[in-house]
Short mmCIF file of C-alpha atoms in Angstrom, two decimals:
data_model
loop_
_atom_site.label_atom_id
_atom_site.label_comp_id
_atom_site.label_asym_id
_atom_site.label_seq_id
_atom_site.Cartn_x
_atom_site.Cartn_y
_atom_site.Cartn_z
CA UNK A 1 14.44 1.51 -3.67
CA UNK A 2 14.16 0.91 -7.41
CA UNK A 3 17.04 2.55 -9.30
CA UNK A 4 15.47 2.42 -12.75
CA UNK A 5 12.20 3.55 -14.24
CA UNK A 6 10.61 0.20 -15.00
CA UNK A 7 8.04 1.70 -17.33
CA UNK A 8 10.84 3.22 -19.43
CA UNK A 9 12.68 -0.12 -19.44
CA UNK A 10 9.65 -1.85 -21.02
CA UNK A 11 8.78 1.20 -23.16
CA UNK A 12 5.24 1.60 -21.79
CA UNK A 13 3.36 4.37 -20.05
CA UNK A 14 2.51 4.38 -16.33
CA UNK A 15 -1.14 3.78 -17.22
CA UNK A 16 -0.34 0.71 -19.36
CA UNK A 17 -2.68 -2.26 -18.96
CA UNK A 18 -1.49 -5.71 -17.84
CA UNK A 19 -1.81 -6.94 -21.45
CA UNK A 20 0.27 -4.04 -22.79
CA UNK A 21 2.98 -4.75 -20.21
CA UNK A 22 3.01 -8.41 -21.08
CA UNK A 23 3.16 -7.70 -24.82
CA UNK A 24 6.06 -5.28 -24.36
CA UNK A 25 7.90 -7.84 -22.24
CA UNK A 26 7.46 -10.62 -24.81
CA UNK A 27 8.83 -8.42 -27.55
CA UNK A 28 11.92 -7.34 -25.58
CA UNK A 29 12.52 -10.81 -24.13
CA UNK A 30 12.69 -12.26 -27.64
CA UNK A 31 14.91 -9.42 -28.80
CA UNK A 32 17.52 -9.94 -26.08
CA UNK A 33 17.16 -13.69 -25.63
CA UNK A 34 20.58 -15.47 -25.33
CA UNK A 35 19.80 -17.90 -28.14
CA UNK A 36 19.62 -14.91 -30.52
CA UNK A 37 22.49 -12.95 -28.98
CA UNK A 38 25.26 -15.50 -28.47
CA UNK A 39 28.00 -14.12 -26.25
CA UNK A 40 26.56 -10.58 -26.05
CA UNK A 41 27.11 -9.12 -22.59
CA UNK A 42 24.99 -6.05 -23.49
CA UNK A 43 22.04 -8.23 -24.49
CA UNK A 44 22.34 -10.21 -21.27
CA UNK A 45 22.32 -7.02 -19.21
CA UNK A 46 19.34 -5.64 -21.15
CA UNK A 47 17.48 -8.92 -20.62
CA UNK A 48 18.16 -8.74 -16.91
CA UNK A 49 16.69 -5.22 -16.74
CA UNK A 50 13.65 -6.27 -18.78
CA UNK A 51 13.00 -9.26 -16.51
CA UNK A 52 13.37 -7.11 -13.40
CA UNK A 53 10.93 -4.55 -14.71
CA UNK A 54 8.39 -7.19 -15.74
CA UNK A 55 8.63 -8.95 -12.37
CA UNK A 56 7.52 -5.73 -10.64
CA UNK A 57 4.96 -4.38 -13.12
CA UNK A 58 3.23 -7.74 -13.67
CA UNK A 59 2.55 -8.12 -9.95
CA UNK A 60 -0.33 -5.90 -8.75
CA UNK A 61 0.97 -5.47 -5.23
CA UNK A 62 4.57 -4.74 -6.29
CA UNK A 63 3.38 -2.37 -9.01
CA UNK A 64 1.19 -0.46 -6.55
CA UNK A 65 4.06 -0.19 -4.09
CA UNK A 66 6.41 0.93 -6.88
CA UNK A 67 3.94 3.58 -8.11
CA UNK A 68 3.24 4.89 -4.59
CA UNK A 69 6.62 4.60 -2.88
CA UNK A 70 9.16 4.01 -5.67
CA UNK A 71 9.89 0.60 -4.11
CA UNK A 72 8.20 -2.71 -5.01
CA UNK A 73 8.60 -3.82 -1.39
CA UNK A 74 6.42 -0.95 -0.09
CA UNK A 75 6.69 -0.19 3.62
CA UNK A 76 8.50 -3.44 4.46
CA UNK A 77 10.25 -1.98 7.49
CA UNK A 78 7.27 -2.18 9.84
CA UNK A 79 7.33 -5.45 11.72
CA UNK A 80 8.52 -7.52 8.77
CA UNK A 81 11.68 -9.34 7.94
CA UNK A 82 12.86 -6.54 5.69
CA UNK A 83 15.08 -7.29 2.72
CA UNK A 84 15.29 -5.52 -0.56
CA UNK A 85 13.87 -6.26 -3.96
CA UNK A 86 15.17 -9.50 -5.44
CA UNK A 87 14.64 -11.28 -8.70
CA UNK A 88 14.42 -14.56 -6.76
CA UNK A 89 10.75 -14.14 -5.91
CA UNK A 90 9.81 -15.62 -9.30
CA UNK A 91 12.24 -18.52 -8.79
CA UNK A 92 14.69 -16.93 -11.24
CA UNK A 93 14.23 -15.02 -14.51
CA UNK A 94 14.08 -18.30 -16.43
CA UNK A 95 10.80 -19.05 -14.66
CA UNK A 96 9.32 -15.86 -16.06
CA UNK A 97 10.17 -17.08 -19.57
CA UNK A 98 8.66 -20.44 -18.77
CA UNK A 99 5.45 -18.80 -17.59
CA UNK A 100 5.18 -16.51 -20.63
CA UNK A 101 6.56 -18.63 -23.47
CA UNK A 102 6.32 -22.18 -22.21
CA UNK A 103 10.10 -22.52 -21.92
CA UNK A 104 13.12 -21.69 -24.04
CA UNK A 105 15.84 -24.11 -25.01
CA UNK A 106 19.58 -23.96 -24.73
CA UNK A 107 21.62 -22.87 -21.76
CA UNK A 108 19.09 -20.29 -20.62
CA UNK A 109 16.56 -22.85 -19.45
CA UNK A 110 18.90 -25.80 -18.99
CA UNK A 111 20.51 -24.60 -15.80
CA UNK A 112 17.45 -24.95 -13.57
CA UNK A 113 17.28 -27.55 -10.85
CA UNK A 114 14.78 -28.89 -8.37
CA UNK A 115 14.94 -25.76 -6.18
CA UNK A 116 13.54 -23.61 -9.00
CA UNK A 117 10.25 -25.53 -8.71
CA UNK A 118 9.84 -24.52 -5.07
CA UNK A 119 6.41 -22.96 -4.51
CA UNK A 120 6.39 -19.64 -2.72
CA UNK A 121 3.70 -19.35 -0.08
CA UNK A 122 0.66 -17.23 -0.86
CA UNK A 123 0.32 -13.70 0.48
CA UNK A 124 -2.32 -13.03 3.16
CA UNK A 125 -4.39 -9.86 3.19
CA UNK A 126 -5.73 -8.69 6.56
CA UNK A 127 -7.95 -5.67 7.12
CA UNK A 128 -6.95 -3.77 10.25
CA UNK A 129 -9.61 -1.48 11.73
CA UNK A 130 -8.26 1.54 13.59
CA UNK A 131 -9.93 4.37 15.46
CA UNK A 132 -9.06 7.91 14.37
CA UNK A 133 -6.88 8.29 17.49
CA UNK A 134 -5.03 5.00 16.93
CA UNK A 135 -4.12 5.95 13.39
CA UNK A 136 -3.06 9.44 14.52
CA UNK A 137 -0.58 8.36 17.20
CA UNK A 138 0.12 4.67 16.52
CA UNK A 139 -0.90 1.52 18.32
CA UNK A 140 -0.04 -2.14 18.88
CA UNK A 141 -2.57 -4.56 17.41
CA UNK A 142 -2.99 -8.30 17.81
CA UNK A 143 -3.75 -10.05 14.51
CA UNK A 144 -5.44 -13.43 14.82
CA UNK A 145 -5.44 -15.64 11.76
CA UNK A 146 -5.21 -19.17 10.41
CA UNK A 147 -2.37 -19.87 8.00
CA UNK A 148 -0.30 -22.70 6.54
CA UNK A 149 2.94 -23.30 8.40
CA UNK A 150 5.81 -25.73 7.84
CA UNK A 151 4.98 -29.09 9.37
CA UNK A 152 6.95 -29.59 12.63
CA UNK A 153 6.81 -33.39 12.38
CA UNK A 154 8.52 -33.73 8.99
CA UNK A 155 10.12 -30.24 8.80
CA UNK A 156 8.38 -29.63 5.49
CA UNK A 157 9.62 -32.74 3.61
CA UNK A 158 6.21 -34.41 3.62
CA UNK A 159 7.83 -37.74 4.45
CA UNK A 160 7.07 -39.85 7.51
CA UNK A 161 9.42 -38.95 10.39
CA UNK A 162 12.47 -41.18 10.24
CA UNK A 163 12.22 -41.53 6.47
CA UNK A 164 13.29 -39.30 3.56
CA UNK A 165 11.98 -38.68 0.07
CA UNK A 166 13.83 -40.64 -2.62
CA UNK A 167 15.29 -39.20 -5.81
CA UNK A 168 12.92 -39.43 -8.77
CA UNK A 169 14.20 -41.99 -11.28
CA UNK A 170 12.40 -40.33 -14.20
CA UNK A 171 14.17 -36.93 -13.99
CA UNK A 172 17.15 -37.92 -11.85
CA UNK A 173 16.20 -35.37 -9.21
CA UNK A 174 16.15 -32.30 -11.49
CA UNK A 175 12.37 -31.98 -11.49
CA UNK A 176 12.35 -31.58 -15.29
CA UNK A 177 12.38 -33.67 -18.41
CA UNK A 178 13.52 -32.30 -21.76
CA UNK A 179 11.67 -32.46 -25.06
CA UNK A 180 12.16 -30.96 -28.51
CA UNK A 181 9.85 -28.15 -29.57
CA UNK A 182 9.45 -26.19 -32.81
CA UNK A 183 9.50 -22.41 -32.31
CA UNK A 184 9.68 -19.35 -34.59
CA UNK A 185 13.42 -19.43 -33.96
CA UNK A 186 13.84 -23.04 -35.04
CA UNK A 187 13.81 -26.36 -33.24
CA UNK A 188 14.77 -25.98 -29.57
CA UNK A 189 15.03 -28.19 -26.56
CA UNK A 190 12.63 -27.17 -23.82
CA UNK A 191 12.09 -28.36 -20.30
CA UNK A 192 8.79 -29.46 -18.83
CA UNK A 193 7.87 -30.47 -15.30
CA UNK A 194 8.51 -34.11 -14.58
CA UNK A 195 5.18 -35.97 -14.59
CA UNK A 196 6.36 -38.46 -11.96
CA UNK A 197 7.51 -36.11 -9.19
CA UNK A 198 5.64 -32.99 -10.39
CA UNK A 199 8.81 -30.92 -10.33
CA UNK A 200 9.95 -31.81 -6.80
CA UNK A 201 12.80 -34.08 -7.91
CA UNK A 202 11.89 -36.52 -5.16
CA UNK A 203 9.09 -38.99 -4.48
CA UNK A 204 7.63 -39.67 -1.03
CA UNK A 205 7.27 -43.35 -0.29
CA UNK A 206 5.70 -42.97 3.16
CA UNK A 207 3.73 -39.77 3.82
CA UNK A 208 3.88 -37.78 7.07
CA UNK A 209 0.61 -38.43 8.95
CA UNK A 210 0.60 -34.91 10.43
CA UNK A 211 0.49 -33.11 7.06
CA UNK A 212 -0.52 -35.96 4.74
CA UNK A 213 2.66 -35.50 2.71
CA UNK A 214 2.06 -31.84 1.88
CA UNK A 215 4.76 -30.45 4.17
CA UNK A 216 2.52 -27.74 5.68
CA UNK A 217 -0.26 -27.72 8.30
CA UNK A 218 -2.95 -25.22 9.22
CA UNK A 219 -2.35 -23.32 12.45
CA UNK A 220 -3.96 -20.46 14.35
CA UNK A 221 -1.64 -17.63 15.25
CA UNK A 222 -1.71 -14.34 17.19
CA UNK A 223 0.74 -11.80 15.80
CA UNK A 224 1.46 -8.49 17.54
CA UNK A 225 2.02 -5.66 15.05
CA UNK A 226 3.24 -2.10 15.63
CA UNK A 227 1.07 0.31 13.62
CA UNK A 228 3.02 3.55 13.15
CA UNK A 229 1.42 6.87 14.03
CA UNK A 230 0.31 8.97 11.05
CA UNK A 231 -0.70 6.03 8.90
CA UNK A 232 -3.55 6.90 6.57
CA UNK A 233 -6.70 5.17 5.41
CA UNK A 234 -6.08 2.57 2.70
CA UNK A 235 -2.32 2.34 3.26
CA UNK A 236 -0.77 -1.11 3.34
CA UNK A 237 1.90 -2.44 5.73
CA UNK A 238 3.78 -5.47 4.40
CA UNK A 239 5.12 -8.03 6.88
CA UNK A 240 7.71 -10.10 5.05
CA UNK A 241 7.51 -13.85 5.53
CA UNK A 242 4.33 -13.70 7.62
CA UNK A 243 2.08 -15.16 4.94
CA UNK A 244 1.39 -18.81 4.01
CA UNK A 245 4.34 -21.23 4.24
CA UNK A 246 6.03 -22.25 1.00
CA UNK A 247 6.14 -25.80 -0.36
CA UNK A 248 9.18 -27.81 -1.51
CA UNK A 249 11.59 -25.36 0.10
CA UNK A 250 9.81 -22.22 -1.18
CA UNK A 251 9.88 -19.07 0.93
CA UNK A 252 6.84 -17.98 2.93
CA UNK A 253 4.53 -15.38 1.49
CA UNK A 254 3.92 -11.94 2.96
CA UNK A 255 1.15 -10.49 5.06
CA UNK A 256 -0.51 -7.32 3.76
CA UNK A 257 -2.18 -5.23 6.44
CA UNK A 258 -4.78 -2.95 4.81
CA UNK A 259 -5.60 0.00 7.07
CA UNK A 260 -9.23 1.05 7.62
CA UNK A 261 -9.75 4.11 9.82
CA UNK A 262 -13.08 4.90 11.50
CA UNK A 263 -14.32 8.48 11.04
CA UNK A 264 -14.14 10.95 13.92
CA UNK A 265 -17.27 12.69 15.23
CA UNK A 266 -15.94 16.26 14.78
CA UNK A 267 -12.59 15.98 12.97
CA UNK A 268 -11.55 15.27 9.40
CA UNK A 269 -8.04 14.64 8.16
CA UNK A 270 -5.91 15.62 5.19
CA UNK A 271 -2.39 14.25 5.38
CA UNK A 272 -1.13 14.92 8.90
CA UNK A 273 -3.37 17.97 9.52
CA UNK A 274 -6.78 17.65 11.12
CA UNK A 275 -9.71 20.00 10.55
CA UNK A 276 -12.78 21.00 12.51
CA UNK A 277 -15.49 23.69 12.38
CA UNK A 278 -16.55 25.50 15.56
CA UNK A 279 -19.73 27.63 15.77
CA UNK A 280 -19.70 30.90 17.79
CA UNK A 281 -22.38 33.49 18.54
CA UNK A 282 -22.42 36.63 16.44
CA UNK A 283 -21.76 38.66 19.58
CA UNK A 284 -18.67 36.52 20.27
CA UNK A 285 -17.45 37.14 16.73
CA UNK A 286 -17.66 40.91 17.39
CA UNK A 287 -16.34 41.00 20.93
CA UNK A 288 -13.92 38.07 20.74
CA UNK A 289 -13.93 35.00 22.99
CA UNK A 290 -12.17 31.75 23.90
CA UNK A 291 -13.86 28.52 22.87
CA UNK A 292 -13.19 24.90 23.72
CA UNK A 293 -12.42 22.78 20.64
CA UNK A 294 -12.31 18.96 20.59
CA UNK A 295 -8.84 17.82 19.41
CA UNK A 296 -7.82 14.27 18.59
CA UNK A 297 -7.60 13.12 22.21
CA UNK A 298 -7.91 16.34 24.21
CA UNK A 299 -9.94 19.51 24.60
CA UNK A 300 -8.09 22.65 23.45
CA UNK A 301 -8.81 26.28 24.33
CA UNK A 302 -8.74 28.38 21.15
CA UNK A 303 -8.80 32.18 21.27
CA UNK A 304 -11.17 33.88 18.83
CA UNK A 305 -10.09 37.48 18.11
CA UNK A 306 -12.71 40.23 18.06
CA UNK A 307 -14.37 40.95 14.71
CA UNK A 308 -13.74 37.38 13.45
CA UNK A 309 -15.65 36.64 10.27
CA UNK A 310 -17.33 33.39 9.23
CA UNK A 311 -14.84 31.13 7.41
CA UNK A 312 -11.82 32.46 9.29
CA UNK A 313 -9.28 29.65 9.84
CA UNK A 314 -7.19 29.48 13.01
CA UNK A 315 -4.20 27.13 13.11
CA UNK A 316 -3.19 25.39 16.31
CA UNK A 317 0.36 24.16 15.75
CA UNK A 318 1.36 20.57 16.57
CA UNK A 319 -2.15 19.31 17.37
CA UNK A 320 -2.56 17.17 14.28
CA UNK A 321 -1.52 13.51 13.77
CA UNK A 322 2.00 12.20 14.18
CA UNK A 323 3.97 12.65 10.93
CA UNK A 324 4.35 9.20 9.41
CA UNK A 325 7.81 7.69 9.80
CA UNK A 326 9.25 11.04 10.96
CA UNK A 327 9.45 13.25 14.03
CA UNK A 328 6.86 15.92 14.61
CA UNK A 329 3.11 16.41 14.26
CA UNK A 330 0.72 18.10 11.91
CA UNK A 331 -1.60 21.00 12.84
CA UNK A 332 -5.21 21.46 13.93
CA UNK A 333 -7.07 23.85 11.60
CA UNK A 334 -10.18 25.43 13.17
CA UNK A 335 -12.72 27.05 10.86
CA UNK A 336 -14.98 29.59 12.55
CA UNK A 337 -18.72 29.67 11.74
CA UNK A 338 -20.63 32.70 13.04
CA UNK A 339 -24.16 31.76 14.08
CA UNK A 340 -27.02 34.29 13.90
CA UNK A 341 -29.98 33.90 16.28
CA UNK A 342 -33.13 32.63 14.59
CA UNK A 343 -35.44 35.10 16.34
CA UNK A 344 -35.42 38.32 18.49
CA UNK A 345 -38.11 40.03 20.51
CA UNK A 346 -39.10 43.65 19.83
CA UNK A 347 -36.80 45.12 22.46
CA UNK A 348 -33.83 43.17 21.11
CA UNK A 349 -34.54 44.31 17.57
CA UNK A 350 -34.66 47.95 18.69
CA UNK A 351 -31.22 47.50 20.30
CA UNK A 352 -29.84 45.99 17.07
CA UNK A 353 -31.35 48.81 14.98
CA UNK A 354 -29.82 51.38 17.31
CA UNK A 355 -26.44 49.61 17.08
CA UNK A 356 -26.64 49.43 13.33
CA UNK A 357 -27.42 53.13 12.97
CA UNK A 358 -24.42 53.98 15.12
CA UNK A 359 -21.95 51.91 13.05
CA UNK A 360 -20.24 53.77 10.22
CA UNK A 361 -21.25 52.12 6.93
CA UNK A 362 -17.61 52.26 5.81
CA UNK A 363 -16.97 49.41 8.24
CA UNK A 364 -18.80 47.06 5.87
CA UNK A 365 -16.06 46.72 3.25
CA UNK A 366 -17.42 43.76 1.33
CA UNK A 367 -20.93 45.20 1.16
CA UNK A 368 -19.55 48.51 -0.17
CA UNK A 369 -17.44 46.70 -2.76
CA UNK A 370 -20.45 44.74 -3.94
CA UNK A 371 -22.60 47.87 -4.20
CA UNK A 372 -19.90 49.55 -6.29
CA UNK A 373 -20.06 46.68 -8.77
CA UNK A 374 -23.80 47.15 -9.12
CA UNK A 375 -23.42 50.75 -10.19
#
């Protein structure tokens, strides 16, 4: 769970655009950069906070999770590898600077090695269709997909089995070459990706035939996922490490399960409560009755008291959906709709007229109140 308000750290509002967030980050990153704050522990700490905030708010998925759940990892506990928020997902804060500014000189950028050029695997988004009942109580689903996985033949090295990549002579295995660059702060040494090994630090002499030197192969997989009861339409479950395989030692991406719930024929849902409307005859509304109401996965007998008016809501406790990630269930809310017959024969009308004449007009409270307003 995030311990700081990342919007406050960058000095932007929650509705800030991507460009506003990037602009605020650039300003603060320059302000607290080590080259301008030699030996300042406070500046280093501030820079760490700024980088952490930018890492979350510049990523659409992490920002959405942070806004909705207060945690950039979202609901990572369901079927995934877990793990908390870490600055390592960008390959280190120095990589953020490299992406935004094209690299800084000095000790800040000089400490990177070949591992920092590892490519994290891409995330995979999968739409999961659920029935109303499955979403209400939970279900196991099999997800079938094709994804990149680490090559079994070369174990991700890309080299022919029995051989190994050799160290790049151009960069000495670092994956970077240095060059001088003029900046607003003066002339600085910056690092760029080695053109020979493309940042890997090694060169493959003989490629693996199974993956053609890439280190990953395409495979079809079936993954069983536990969908928790009470999940709502549009929610996302994140399975850590179940996305595309990384390259050059990079970690695998994540799988994002986007929930799509089919509508129910008679029920609607708000949170963990479910709602339905049941029609009754006008005679039943006067005399009272018991009606059968369709619940989520059962038929429920609901008692209608005598003299029930249209719009009356009757709550049936514990007959809603499972409460997400907690014990207990929501409620079933039944709205009563009194139905009047569309026609009566002469004899029936005479009976109604006789009944009406026998009923004290004081019984009609709302009608009397309305007539008083007209006077």
